[in-house]
GROMACS .gro file of C-alpha atoms in nm:
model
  215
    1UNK     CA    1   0.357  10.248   1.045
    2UNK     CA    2   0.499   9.950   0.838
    3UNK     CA    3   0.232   9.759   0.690
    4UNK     CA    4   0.332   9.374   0.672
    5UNK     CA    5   0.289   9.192   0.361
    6UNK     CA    6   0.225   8.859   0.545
    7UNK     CA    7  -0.113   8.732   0.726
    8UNK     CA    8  -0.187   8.447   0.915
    9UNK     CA    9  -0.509   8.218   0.806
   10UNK     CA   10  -0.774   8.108   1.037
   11UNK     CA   11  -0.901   7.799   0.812
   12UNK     CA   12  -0.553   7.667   0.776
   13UNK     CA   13  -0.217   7.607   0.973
   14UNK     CA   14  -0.041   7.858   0.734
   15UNK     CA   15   0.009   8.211   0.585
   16UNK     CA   16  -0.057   8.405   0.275
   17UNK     CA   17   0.060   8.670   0.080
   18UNK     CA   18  -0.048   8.877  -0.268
   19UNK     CA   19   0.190   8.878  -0.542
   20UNK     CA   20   0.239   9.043  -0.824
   21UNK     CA   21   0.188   8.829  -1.181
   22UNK     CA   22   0.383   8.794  -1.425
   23UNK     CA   23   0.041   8.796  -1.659
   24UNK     CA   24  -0.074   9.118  -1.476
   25UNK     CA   25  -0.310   9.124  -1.257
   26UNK     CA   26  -0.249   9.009  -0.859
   27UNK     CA   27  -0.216   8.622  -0.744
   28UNK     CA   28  -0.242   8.492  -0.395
   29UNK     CA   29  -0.012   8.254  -0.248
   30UNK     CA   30  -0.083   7.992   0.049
   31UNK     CA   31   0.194   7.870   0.259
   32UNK     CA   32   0.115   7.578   0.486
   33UNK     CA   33   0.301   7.470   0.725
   34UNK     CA   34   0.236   7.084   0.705
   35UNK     CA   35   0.291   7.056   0.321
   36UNK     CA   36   0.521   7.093   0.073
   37UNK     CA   37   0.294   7.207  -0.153
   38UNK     CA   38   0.223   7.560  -0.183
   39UNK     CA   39  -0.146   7.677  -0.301
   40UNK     CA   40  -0.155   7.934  -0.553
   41UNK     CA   41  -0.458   8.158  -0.690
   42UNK     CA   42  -0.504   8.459  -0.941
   43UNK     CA   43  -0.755   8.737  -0.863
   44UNK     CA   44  -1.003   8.780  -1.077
   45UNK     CA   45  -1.012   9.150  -1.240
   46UNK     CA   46  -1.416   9.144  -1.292
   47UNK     CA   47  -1.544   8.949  -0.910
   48UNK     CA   48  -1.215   9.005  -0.711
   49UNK     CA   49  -1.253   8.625  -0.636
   50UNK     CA   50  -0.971   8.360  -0.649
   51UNK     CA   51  -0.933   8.146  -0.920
   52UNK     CA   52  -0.752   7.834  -0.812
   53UNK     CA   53  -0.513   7.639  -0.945
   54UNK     CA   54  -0.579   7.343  -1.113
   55UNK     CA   55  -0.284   7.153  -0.907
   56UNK     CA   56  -0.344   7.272  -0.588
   57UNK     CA   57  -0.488   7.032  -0.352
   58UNK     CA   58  -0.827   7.117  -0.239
   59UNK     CA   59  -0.799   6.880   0.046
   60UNK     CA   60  -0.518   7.139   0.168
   61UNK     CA   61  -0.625   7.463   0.063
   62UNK     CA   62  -0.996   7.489   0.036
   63UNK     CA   63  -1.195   7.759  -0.105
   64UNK     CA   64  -1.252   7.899   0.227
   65UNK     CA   65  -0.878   7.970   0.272
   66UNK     CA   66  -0.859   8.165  -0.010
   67UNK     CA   67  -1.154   8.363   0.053
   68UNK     CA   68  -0.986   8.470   0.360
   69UNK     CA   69  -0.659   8.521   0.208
   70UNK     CA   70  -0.808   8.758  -0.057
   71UNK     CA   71  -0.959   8.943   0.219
   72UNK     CA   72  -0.689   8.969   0.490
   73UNK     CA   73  -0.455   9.088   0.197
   74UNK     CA   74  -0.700   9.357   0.031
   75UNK     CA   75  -0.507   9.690   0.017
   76UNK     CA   76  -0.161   9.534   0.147
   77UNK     CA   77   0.108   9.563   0.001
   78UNK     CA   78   0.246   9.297  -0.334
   79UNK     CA   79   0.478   9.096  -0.117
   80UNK     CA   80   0.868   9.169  -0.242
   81UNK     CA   81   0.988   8.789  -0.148
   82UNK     CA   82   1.150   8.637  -0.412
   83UNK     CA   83   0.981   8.238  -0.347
   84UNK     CA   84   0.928   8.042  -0.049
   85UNK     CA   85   1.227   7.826   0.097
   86UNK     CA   86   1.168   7.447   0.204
   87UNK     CA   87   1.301   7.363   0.514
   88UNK     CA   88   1.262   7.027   0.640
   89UNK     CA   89   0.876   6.943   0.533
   90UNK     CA   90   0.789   7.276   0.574
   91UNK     CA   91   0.757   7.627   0.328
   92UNK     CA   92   0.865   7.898   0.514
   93UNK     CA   93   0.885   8.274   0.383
   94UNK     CA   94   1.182   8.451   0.228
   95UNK     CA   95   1.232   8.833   0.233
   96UNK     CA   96   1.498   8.836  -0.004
   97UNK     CA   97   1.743   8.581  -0.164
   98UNK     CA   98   2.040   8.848  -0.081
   99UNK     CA   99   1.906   8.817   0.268
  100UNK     CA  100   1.969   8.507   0.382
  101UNK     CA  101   2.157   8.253   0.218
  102UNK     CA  102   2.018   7.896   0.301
  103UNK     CA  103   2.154   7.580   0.401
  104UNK     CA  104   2.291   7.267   0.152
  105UNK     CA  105   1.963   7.116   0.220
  106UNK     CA  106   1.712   7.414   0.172
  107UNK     CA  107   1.578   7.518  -0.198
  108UNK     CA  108   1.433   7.866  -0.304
  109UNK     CA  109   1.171   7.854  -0.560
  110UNK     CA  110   0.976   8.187  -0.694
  111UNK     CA  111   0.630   8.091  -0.673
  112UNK     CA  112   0.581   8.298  -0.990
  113UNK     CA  113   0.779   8.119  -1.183
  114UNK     CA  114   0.639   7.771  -1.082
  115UNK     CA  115   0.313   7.954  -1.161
  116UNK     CA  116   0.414   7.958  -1.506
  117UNK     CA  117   0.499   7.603  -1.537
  118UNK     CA  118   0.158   7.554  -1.395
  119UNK     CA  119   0.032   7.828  -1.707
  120UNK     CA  120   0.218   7.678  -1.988
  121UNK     CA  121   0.033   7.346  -1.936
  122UNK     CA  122  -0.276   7.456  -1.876
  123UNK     CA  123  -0.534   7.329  -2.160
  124UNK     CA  124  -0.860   7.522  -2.317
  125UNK     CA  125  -1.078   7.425  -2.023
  126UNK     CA  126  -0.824   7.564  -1.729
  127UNK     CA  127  -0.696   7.240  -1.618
  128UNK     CA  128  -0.333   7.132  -1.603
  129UNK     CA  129  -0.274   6.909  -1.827
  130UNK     CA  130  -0.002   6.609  -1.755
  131UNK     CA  131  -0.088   6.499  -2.158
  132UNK     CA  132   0.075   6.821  -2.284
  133UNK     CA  133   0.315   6.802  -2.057
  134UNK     CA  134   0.472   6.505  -2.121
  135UNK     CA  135   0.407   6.566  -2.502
  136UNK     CA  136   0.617   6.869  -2.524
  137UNK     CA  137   0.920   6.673  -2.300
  138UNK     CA  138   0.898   6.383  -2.511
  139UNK     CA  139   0.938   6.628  -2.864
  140UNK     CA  140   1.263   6.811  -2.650
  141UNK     CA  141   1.386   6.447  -2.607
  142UNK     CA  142   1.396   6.390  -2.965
  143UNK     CA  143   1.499   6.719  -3.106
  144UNK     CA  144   1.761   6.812  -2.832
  145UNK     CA  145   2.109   6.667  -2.946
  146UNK     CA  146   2.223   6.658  -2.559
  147UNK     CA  147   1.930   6.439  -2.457
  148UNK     CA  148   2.020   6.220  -2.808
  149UNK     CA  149   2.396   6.231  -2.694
  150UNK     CA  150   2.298   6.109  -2.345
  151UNK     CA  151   2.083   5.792  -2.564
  152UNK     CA  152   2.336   5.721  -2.775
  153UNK     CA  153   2.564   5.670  -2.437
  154UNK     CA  154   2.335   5.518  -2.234
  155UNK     CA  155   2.293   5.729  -1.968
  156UNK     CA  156   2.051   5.645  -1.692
  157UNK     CA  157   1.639   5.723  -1.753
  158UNK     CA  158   1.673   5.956  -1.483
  159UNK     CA  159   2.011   6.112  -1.587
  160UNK     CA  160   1.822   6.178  -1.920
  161UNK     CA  161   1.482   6.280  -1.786
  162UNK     CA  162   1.673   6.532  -1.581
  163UNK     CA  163   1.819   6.709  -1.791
  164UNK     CA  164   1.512   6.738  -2.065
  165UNK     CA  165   1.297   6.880  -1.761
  166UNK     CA  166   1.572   7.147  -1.627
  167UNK     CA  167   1.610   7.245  -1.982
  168UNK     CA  168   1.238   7.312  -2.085
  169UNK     CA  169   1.165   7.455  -1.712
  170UNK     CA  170   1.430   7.728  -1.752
  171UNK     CA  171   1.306   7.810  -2.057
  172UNK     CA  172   0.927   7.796  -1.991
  173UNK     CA  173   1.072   8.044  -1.683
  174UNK     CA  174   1.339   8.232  -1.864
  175UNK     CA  175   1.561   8.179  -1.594
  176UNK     CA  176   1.860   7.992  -1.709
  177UNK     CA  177   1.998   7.991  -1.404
  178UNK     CA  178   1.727   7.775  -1.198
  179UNK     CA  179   1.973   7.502  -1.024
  180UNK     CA  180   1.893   7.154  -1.071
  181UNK     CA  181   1.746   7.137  -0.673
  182UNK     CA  182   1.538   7.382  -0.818
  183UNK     CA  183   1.396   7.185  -1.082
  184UNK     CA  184   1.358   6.890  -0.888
  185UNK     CA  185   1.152   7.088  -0.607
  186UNK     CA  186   0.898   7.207  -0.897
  187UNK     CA  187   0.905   6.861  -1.044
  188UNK     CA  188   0.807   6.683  -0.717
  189UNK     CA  189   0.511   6.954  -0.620
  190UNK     CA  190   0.383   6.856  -1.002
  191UNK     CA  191   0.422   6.477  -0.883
  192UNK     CA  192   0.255   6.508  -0.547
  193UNK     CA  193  -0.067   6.596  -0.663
  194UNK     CA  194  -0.040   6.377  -0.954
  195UNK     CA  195  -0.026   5.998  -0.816
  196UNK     CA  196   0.058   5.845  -1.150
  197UNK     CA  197   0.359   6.024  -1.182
  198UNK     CA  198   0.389   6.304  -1.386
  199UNK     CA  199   0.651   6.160  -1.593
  200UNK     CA  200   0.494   5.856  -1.662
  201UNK     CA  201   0.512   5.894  -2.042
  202UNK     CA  202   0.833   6.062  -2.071
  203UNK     CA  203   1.010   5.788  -1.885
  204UNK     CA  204   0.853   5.503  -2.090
  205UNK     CA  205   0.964   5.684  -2.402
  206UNK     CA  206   1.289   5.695  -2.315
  207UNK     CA  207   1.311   5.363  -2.188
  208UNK     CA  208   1.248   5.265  -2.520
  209UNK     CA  209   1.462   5.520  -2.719
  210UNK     CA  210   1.748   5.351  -2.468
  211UNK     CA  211   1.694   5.028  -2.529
  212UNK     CA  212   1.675   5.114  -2.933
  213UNK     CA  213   2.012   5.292  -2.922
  214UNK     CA  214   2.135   4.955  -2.730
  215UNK     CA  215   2.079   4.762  -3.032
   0.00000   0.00000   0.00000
């Protein structure tokens, strides 16, 4: 008997699936298939309950889901796929990035690894913090010599805020090989449940550091 690694939710139009952490410990991952946005959860070690997020959208994935995800999952099987691949508007599950090899306008993203995006900004009381996060881009800005070389020529805010984020995701991952669709894909579920922007501050800043080196 093969035991799947994938069940279908009752509370919401998606799937889920347990995952291994990176941390230790086992996470749950939410797949709907209306949103872009993926909802992720750890398992607590002491109550077996899931702790949430602090970006995912409890309008889409409400306690309730993961209740049922925790239990539908208990005793499967960690899920072996490698992310989740947008297609469309839509997440859809991947076996195995030597499985299938997706189209110019699909993206691949490990969920773990946008988990630890997630973890690195996370502050003292367990929420994500857009503050640090836009601190800690702003001090790359300053200190990288490619982002100062890209000032000093003028490149475009967005040429320049590109290449700051790609550079501190792949390390916060330690995958230097995350493509720049990639990046943008992580970036943009950080923005949608962030209306202000999540690079608010980072793009002011180097508005100004551009308009300095104009001088």
């Amino acid at each position: 008997m093969v035991r799947t690694e994938l069940v279908k939710l009752s509370t919401v139009p998606g799937s889920a699936y347990r995952q291994k952490l990176a941390k230790g410990g086992a996470g749950i991952v939410i797949l709907r298939k209306d949103s872009q946005q993926p909802g992720i959860a750890s398992i607590s070690k002491k109550t077996g309950e899931a702790i949430i997020s602090d970006n995912t959208p409890a309008k889409l994935y409400p306690a309730e889901a993961f209740k049922e995800a925790v239990e539908l999952t208990a005793g499967l099987p960690y899920s072996k796929r490698k992310g989740v691949q947008l297609k469309g508007n839509c997440f859809r599950e991947v076996a195995s990035a030597k499985d299938e090899k997706p189209e110019k306008a699909e993206v691949i993203i490990d969920s773990s690894e946008y988990q630890k995006i997630v973890d690195n900004y996370t502050d003292k009381k367990g929420k994500l913090s857009y503050e640090l996060l836009n601190k800690d881009l702003i001090q790359l800005t300053h200190r990288s010599s490619k982002a100062r070389e890209l000032i000093a020529n003028q490149a475009s805010v967005a040429e320049v805020r590109n290449y700051v984020v790609g550079a501190k995701f792949r390390s916060i991952t330690g995958n230097s090989e995350l493509t720049d669709a990639q990046v943008k894909l992580m970036a943009e579920l950080l923005d949608e449940v962030y209306p202000k922007g999540v690079f608010k501050e980072l793009n002011d800043d180097i508005r100004k550091s551009l308009k300095a080196a104009k001088k």
